[in-house]
XYZ file of C-alpha atoms in Angstrom:
452
model
C -286.918 87.013 13.958
C -284.590 86.637 10.941
C -281.748 84.800 12.756
C -283.483 83.057 15.604
C -281.448 85.083 18.124
C -282.591 86.329 21.564
C -281.747 89.969 22.533
C -279.455 89.747 25.536
C -277.126 92.420 27.045
C -274.162 90.947 25.123
C -276.280 91.330 21.899
C -276.801 94.872 22.858
C -273.183 95.460 23.170
C -272.579 93.858 19.853
C -275.015 96.209 18.346
C -273.384 99.298 20.105
C -269.842 98.091 19.047
C -270.498 97.532 15.414
C -269.190 99.592 12.529
C -270.697 100.771 9.311
C -268.986 97.841 7.131
C -270.254 95.242 9.568
C -273.833 96.724 9.699
C -274.204 96.961 6.020
C -273.587 93.126 5.777
C -277.039 92.685 7.350
C -278.844 94.685 4.931
C -281.094 92.829 2.266
C -284.481 93.574 0.606
C -286.306 91.272 3.102
C -284.593 92.953 6.218
C -285.828 96.466 4.853
C -289.295 95.072 4.239
C -289.422 93.573 7.734
C -288.176 96.797 9.244
C -290.861 98.846 7.345
C -293.647 96.386 8.398
C -292.583 96.485 12.031
C -291.767 100.244 12.091
C -294.499 101.950 10.018
C -297.578 100.881 12.094
C -296.325 102.110 15.499
C -295.118 105.462 13.915
C -298.506 106.090 12.311
C -300.146 105.146 15.711
C -297.884 107.569 17.493
C -298.675 110.306 15.057
C -302.370 109.675 15.401
C -302.075 109.950 19.172
C -300.479 113.276 18.797
C -303.392 114.637 16.795
C -305.523 117.210 18.426
C -308.539 115.717 20.235
C -312.022 117.124 20.400
C -312.973 117.606 24.064
C -311.222 116.877 27.263
C -313.617 113.910 28.023
C -312.264 111.643 25.307
C -308.615 112.533 26.377
C -309.637 111.680 29.910
C -311.218 108.398 28.988
C -308.311 107.349 26.893
C -305.739 108.082 29.736
C -307.836 106.306 32.284
C -308.376 103.176 30.245
C -304.639 103.086 29.755
C -303.967 103.284 33.475
C -306.636 100.700 34.208
C -305.252 98.205 31.789
C -301.742 98.854 33.268
C -302.825 98.027 36.808
C -304.844 95.116 35.521
C -301.764 93.616 33.962
C -299.676 94.194 37.084
C -302.371 92.739 39.217
C -302.347 89.527 37.184
C -298.651 89.100 37.655
C -298.927 89.729 41.425
C -301.727 87.172 41.704
C -299.428 84.662 39.947
C -296.187 85.789 41.387
C -295.069 82.519 42.811
C -295.705 80.614 39.460
C -294.264 83.511 37.423
C -291.045 83.728 39.611
C -290.635 79.928 39.428
C -290.856 79.990 35.637
C -288.255 82.690 35.442
C -285.844 81.035 37.751
C -286.206 77.673 35.725
C -286.008 79.305 32.438
C -283.493 82.240 32.638
C -283.392 82.732 28.965
C -287.144 83.523 28.909
C -286.384 86.956 30.263
C -284.513 87.708 26.954
C -287.383 86.436 24.759
C -290.331 88.490 25.979
C -290.683 91.461 23.772
C -290.269 94.390 24.184
C -289.102 93.919 27.709
C -285.999 92.100 26.347
C -284.790 94.907 24.257
C -285.395 97.517 26.993
C -283.687 95.518 29.731
C -280.746 94.505 27.556
C -280.041 97.857 26.166
C -280.298 99.447 29.542
C -278.058 96.756 31.081
C -275.559 97.350 28.343
C -275.588 101.005 28.738
C -275.770 101.430 32.407
C -274.298 98.188 34.069
C -271.817 96.742 31.746
C -268.391 98.202 31.088
C -267.569 98.867 27.557
C -263.971 97.485 26.333
C -263.144 100.760 24.561
C -264.189 102.807 27.630
C -261.561 101.667 29.978
C -258.399 103.862 29.997
C -256.525 103.246 33.199
C -255.511 99.523 33.545
C -254.393 97.929 36.735
C -251.184 96.358 36.537
C -251.494 92.637 37.474
C -247.874 92.080 38.347
C -245.522 94.981 39.092
C -242.251 93.166 37.764
C -242.902 90.437 35.264
C -239.385 88.997 34.242
C -238.300 87.646 30.913
C -236.117 84.626 31.863
C -235.007 83.139 28.571
C -231.401 84.085 27.274
C -231.839 84.859 23.706
C -229.013 84.533 21.294
C -231.058 85.437 18.148
C -234.436 87.033 17.331
C -237.419 85.187 18.452
C -241.015 85.824 17.122
C -244.300 84.497 18.619
C -247.192 84.866 16.251
C -250.661 84.935 17.939
C -253.575 84.803 15.446
C -256.996 85.540 16.787
C -259.593 83.746 14.641
C -263.116 85.051 14.099
C -266.346 82.996 14.120
C -264.480 79.684 13.316
C -266.230 76.729 14.850
C -265.038 73.139 15.531
C -267.988 71.517 13.819
C -266.665 72.667 10.361
C -262.935 72.367 11.135
C -261.208 69.550 9.256
C -258.689 68.859 11.847
C -261.517 68.384 14.209
C -262.977 65.383 12.308
C -265.392 67.258 10.041
C -266.406 65.278 6.932
C -265.237 67.823 4.565
C -261.463 68.514 4.513
C -261.616 72.267 5.282
C -258.029 72.306 6.527
C -256.017 70.482 3.978
C -252.788 72.702 4.266
C -252.708 72.641 8.081
C -253.140 68.896 8.160
C -249.692 68.460 6.372
C -247.726 70.794 8.675
C -247.334 68.715 11.784
C -249.115 71.185 14.005
C -250.400 70.620 17.414
C -254.234 70.695 17.096
C -256.857 71.230 19.610
C -259.894 70.177 17.916
C -262.436 71.492 20.471
C -261.561 74.111 22.945
C -264.184 75.850 25.100
C -264.734 79.548 24.270
C -265.112 82.049 27.037
C -268.169 83.561 25.339
C -270.177 83.587 22.187
C -269.391 87.008 20.925
C -266.109 88.869 20.121
C -267.097 91.574 22.670
C -267.078 88.884 25.483
C -264.509 86.239 24.278
C -261.688 88.585 22.955
C -261.041 90.457 26.264
C -261.541 87.271 28.263
C -259.051 85.163 26.072
C -256.514 88.054 26.597
C -256.943 88.138 30.272
C -255.659 86.109 33.219
C -259.350 85.852 34.389
C -261.199 83.269 32.518
C -264.727 81.761 32.554
C -264.096 79.842 35.659
C -263.693 83.097 37.682
C -265.531 85.347 35.152
C -265.948 88.957 35.950
C -266.352 91.406 32.994
C -265.637 94.420 35.135
C -262.427 92.976 36.423
C -261.276 91.860 32.911
C -261.669 95.282 31.399
C -260.102 96.994 34.414
C -256.943 94.982 34.239
C -254.249 95.182 31.539
C -254.635 92.657 28.779
C -252.112 90.242 27.593
C -250.481 92.361 24.740
C -249.959 95.296 27.171
C -248.583 93.079 29.855
C -246.091 91.369 27.535
C -244.805 94.877 26.423
C -244.353 95.756 30.026
C -242.519 92.653 30.631
C -240.046 93.699 27.917
C -241.160 92.131 24.679
C -241.848 94.012 21.361
C -245.517 93.902 20.684
C -247.551 94.740 17.641
C -251.240 94.324 16.980
C -252.529 94.090 13.299
C -256.278 94.246 12.921
C -258.189 93.033 9.875
C -261.443 93.261 11.957
C -263.599 96.038 13.525
C -261.257 96.572 16.495
C -259.569 94.647 19.331
C -262.243 95.442 22.007
C -259.819 97.245 24.235
C -257.220 94.453 24.411
C -254.623 96.146 22.357
C -254.521 99.364 24.489
C -250.765 100.508 25.065
C -249.125 98.652 22.105
C -248.547 99.543 18.399
C -251.661 98.971 16.485
C -252.156 99.106 12.575
C -254.557 98.086 9.933
C -253.271 95.932 7.005
C -251.919 97.726 4.116
C -254.653 97.731 1.367
C -253.345 95.513 -1.655
C -255.224 95.189 -4.682
C -254.914 91.370 -4.907
C -256.114 90.843 -1.345
C -258.611 93.700 -1.001
C -260.528 93.859 -4.406
C -263.502 95.941 -2.935
C -261.721 97.861 -0.237
C -262.517 94.990 2.394
C -259.454 92.746 2.786
C -259.383 88.923 2.834
C -257.258 87.524 5.536
C -254.736 86.607 3.104
C -253.490 90.228 3.382
C -251.962 89.050 6.697
C -249.267 87.160 4.759
C -247.865 90.279 3.367
C -248.138 91.863 6.920
C -245.913 88.995 8.338
C -243.403 89.542 5.562
C -243.279 93.208 6.584
C -242.884 92.445 10.315
C -240.138 89.893 9.721
C -238.190 92.146 7.463
C -237.926 94.971 10.021
C -235.116 94.996 12.373
C -235.905 92.139 15.119
C -234.360 92.388 18.484
C -231.919 89.560 19.572
C -232.241 90.579 23.251
C -236.099 90.224 23.664
C -238.816 88.364 21.939
C -241.153 89.963 19.241
C -244.872 89.133 19.781
C -247.289 89.652 16.904
C -250.998 89.669 17.209
C -253.023 89.308 14.034
C -256.817 89.663 14.322
C -258.579 87.926 11.416
C -261.767 88.642 9.679
C -262.426 84.710 9.576
C -265.978 83.643 8.885
C -267.724 86.753 10.244
C -271.378 86.392 9.121
C -273.934 86.813 7.591
C -271.882 87.628 4.500
C -269.870 84.321 4.602
C -269.228 84.397 0.751
C -267.407 87.615 1.189
C -264.671 85.943 3.420
C -263.046 83.861 0.596
C -261.624 84.597 -2.841
C -262.832 82.661 -5.786
C -259.737 80.457 -5.631
C -260.812 79.027 -2.311
C -264.405 78.320 -3.230
C -264.416 74.533 -3.158
C -268.078 74.025 -2.417
C -270.916 75.478 -4.537
C -273.477 76.845 -4.793
C -272.912 79.255 -1.930
C -275.248 81.749 -0.181
C -274.426 85.169 -1.448
C -277.435 86.960 0.195
C -277.114 88.801 3.564
C -280.581 87.431 4.378
C -279.719 83.916 5.353
C -283.423 83.027 5.461
C -283.400 83.331 1.696
C -280.776 80.620 1.159
C -280.758 76.961 1.491
C -278.981 75.423 4.533
C -276.492 73.719 2.036
C -275.593 76.912 0.318
C -275.106 78.661 3.725
C -272.783 75.793 4.861
C -270.969 75.959 1.456
C -270.192 79.659 1.937
C -269.085 79.258 5.506
C -266.761 76.294 4.589
C -265.060 78.163 1.825
C -264.322 80.732 4.325
C -262.770 78.136 6.729
C -260.620 76.804 3.787
C -259.406 80.290 3.208
C -258.597 80.539 6.918
C -256.737 77.175 6.559
C -254.583 78.498 3.706
C -253.641 81.717 5.433
C -252.707 80.025 8.606
C -250.532 77.387 6.924
C -248.922 80.253 4.803
C -248.104 82.048 7.861
C -246.461 78.985 9.574
C -244.593 78.212 6.394
C -243.111 81.767 6.418
C -241.892 81.279 9.965
C -240.476 77.825 9.161
C -238.585 79.415 6.208
C -236.864 81.808 8.558
C -234.172 79.503 9.837
C -232.310 82.498 11.303
C -234.904 83.213 14.069
C -236.847 81.036 16.730
C -240.403 81.143 16.081
C -243.786 79.898 17.553
C -247.438 80.097 16.414
C -250.732 80.111 18.062
C -254.234 80.189 16.443
C -257.352 80.388 18.538
C -260.910 81.299 17.374
C -262.894 83.625 19.707
C -266.273 81.877 19.201
C -268.312 79.603 16.986
C -271.464 80.102 14.883
C -274.885 78.539 14.240
C -275.738 77.829 10.764
C -279.301 77.009 11.169
C -279.151 74.317 13.691
C -282.231 74.493 16.078
C -283.399 77.501 14.051
C -280.488 79.537 15.209
C -278.143 81.654 13.040
C -274.947 83.616 13.678
C -273.654 83.742 17.414
C -274.227 85.674 20.593
C -276.522 83.264 22.394
C -276.366 83.399 26.120
C -273.887 80.776 27.502
C -276.660 79.158 29.519
C -278.508 78.295 26.286
C -275.759 78.564 23.666
C -275.479 75.450 21.455
C -272.055 73.715 21.355
C -271.481 74.945 17.780
C -271.191 78.484 19.334
C -268.792 77.481 22.127
C -266.470 74.782 20.763
C -263.717 76.380 18.744
C -260.286 75.054 17.293
C -256.795 76.054 18.495
C -253.500 75.192 16.732
C -249.976 75.493 18.100
C -246.611 75.216 16.244
C -243.004 75.481 17.662
C -239.515 75.637 15.880
C -236.710 73.460 17.208
C -234.894 76.637 18.183
C -237.841 77.938 20.204
C -237.972 74.724 22.246
C -234.190 75.048 23.103
C -234.201 78.767 23.793
C -237.270 78.922 25.930
C -237.143 75.453 27.509
C -240.502 74.321 25.983
C -241.119 70.754 25.075
C -243.320 70.218 22.015
C -244.139 66.727 23.280
C -245.302 68.042 26.689
C -247.379 70.761 25.011
C -249.017 68.130 22.758
C -249.740 65.894 25.611
C -251.414 68.769 27.610
C -253.345 69.982 24.451
C -254.948 66.606 24.217
C -256.882 67.169 27.336
C -259.608 69.637 28.260
C -258.593 72.906 26.793
C -260.378 76.342 27.152
C -259.698 79.999 26.485
C -258.471 80.326 30.038
C -255.323 78.442 29.124
C -254.230 81.074 26.655
C -252.898 83.705 29.053
C -250.657 81.486 31.232
C -249.639 79.319 28.224
C -248.294 82.323 26.412
C -246.294 83.317 29.514
C -245.003 79.747 29.560
C -244.027 79.968 25.834
C -242.087 83.078 26.456
C -240.529 82.028 29.722
C -242.005 84.872 31.672
C -241.916 84.563 35.425
C -244.885 86.300 36.761
C -247.381 86.149 39.686
C -250.110 86.472 37.170
C -249.320 83.066 35.652
C -251.167 80.096 36.932
C -249.428 76.666 36.555
C -252.668 74.703 36.225
C -253.573 76.938 33.057
C -250.168 76.694 31.407
C -250.282 73.988 28.646
C -246.493 74.170 28.266
C -245.918 73.137 32.015
C -243.255 75.952 31.936
C -244.828 78.120 34.733
C -243.097 77.546 37.998
C -239.916 75.929 36.483
C -236.451 77.442 36.332
C -235.180 79.184 33.336
C -233.420 76.868 30.771
C -229.659 76.874 30.627
C -228.160 78.445 27.627
């Protein structure tokens, strides 16, 4: 009711996977009043129903009338089954809009049918012997940044009317303005974008049963670290070193860290001993523009558009103020990503590469929808079109046999989350049966190792 969303199994999984910090962002005076208005009447009715009744006849009449009405309702459905079935086939989203069936069905589906990312322990190896083919002569660092809720519609490099990406625009990055996300929620998209199984052959059960990209790279011989400024990796970082960013007063004024804290994390990772024999792969998971508290995603220095909505209840804010708060968060993301790339550029003693990919987009009131998580069959493009960014040093091109020009040409075509797994393998020069040449934007998959 508040955000124009439908209650799907994915939404139920989001609900089950949230944490206290994330949940508190949704609390506002209006949400509490709405909760009481919806919750108190049925509770009072339930209490009244449990009060002692005078006489068995009244109890029997009440039970009988309830059963009669139930059968009458079922009878109406049976008599109109052909029309009802046709309606449900043509409008699949309708099954998630009929209350309270939608809540019961989606919750039961999430609990009983759908695998949970954190629940899978034993992972199937997708290739028994992946091989690092590049002959390193000095340290090599690949930084893979996972964005959160960053949509192409408000991304400056995608042609947005506001320049929300002023710093990235001047760095000569390879920009993918509109990539297709695997899902509309982190719970779906993050495991999918870290898997060899994409949306074209989507199977949630298979994705969660197989090892994810970080663990696969570690088994191939890379040093892998996952740094999480979010509410978890949804099972994709299993088997690798994981840490939260160190709390720094400048970046974490209220105990919740802006993504600028990742700049200090990269400084820490680059200062430790880096291997000259195998690549180091860093996965940084951003807070991004996670809603509805968009204003909390950017410090005052990045608030270029005012006034901004500072209320968890988006319905109490104007569309303009909501957009302002969101865009200020995008501008902060731009500053952080550009800062990370500049730090890599400054290290001329190492070979480096960079990837940024957002997990899904966001609705900011278009068509009456807010936030994300809409079923793909009805999700608007603002929830499914996300930006990607690539950058390579000259040393990386030479050591790993990757052509920046070829990558730029491939990135100018149709790009989806499904490209990420094989493209990372191509960037690192990993020979594996899990790589698919048609999804490798580098064109590296299937070619021989570069001569060094």
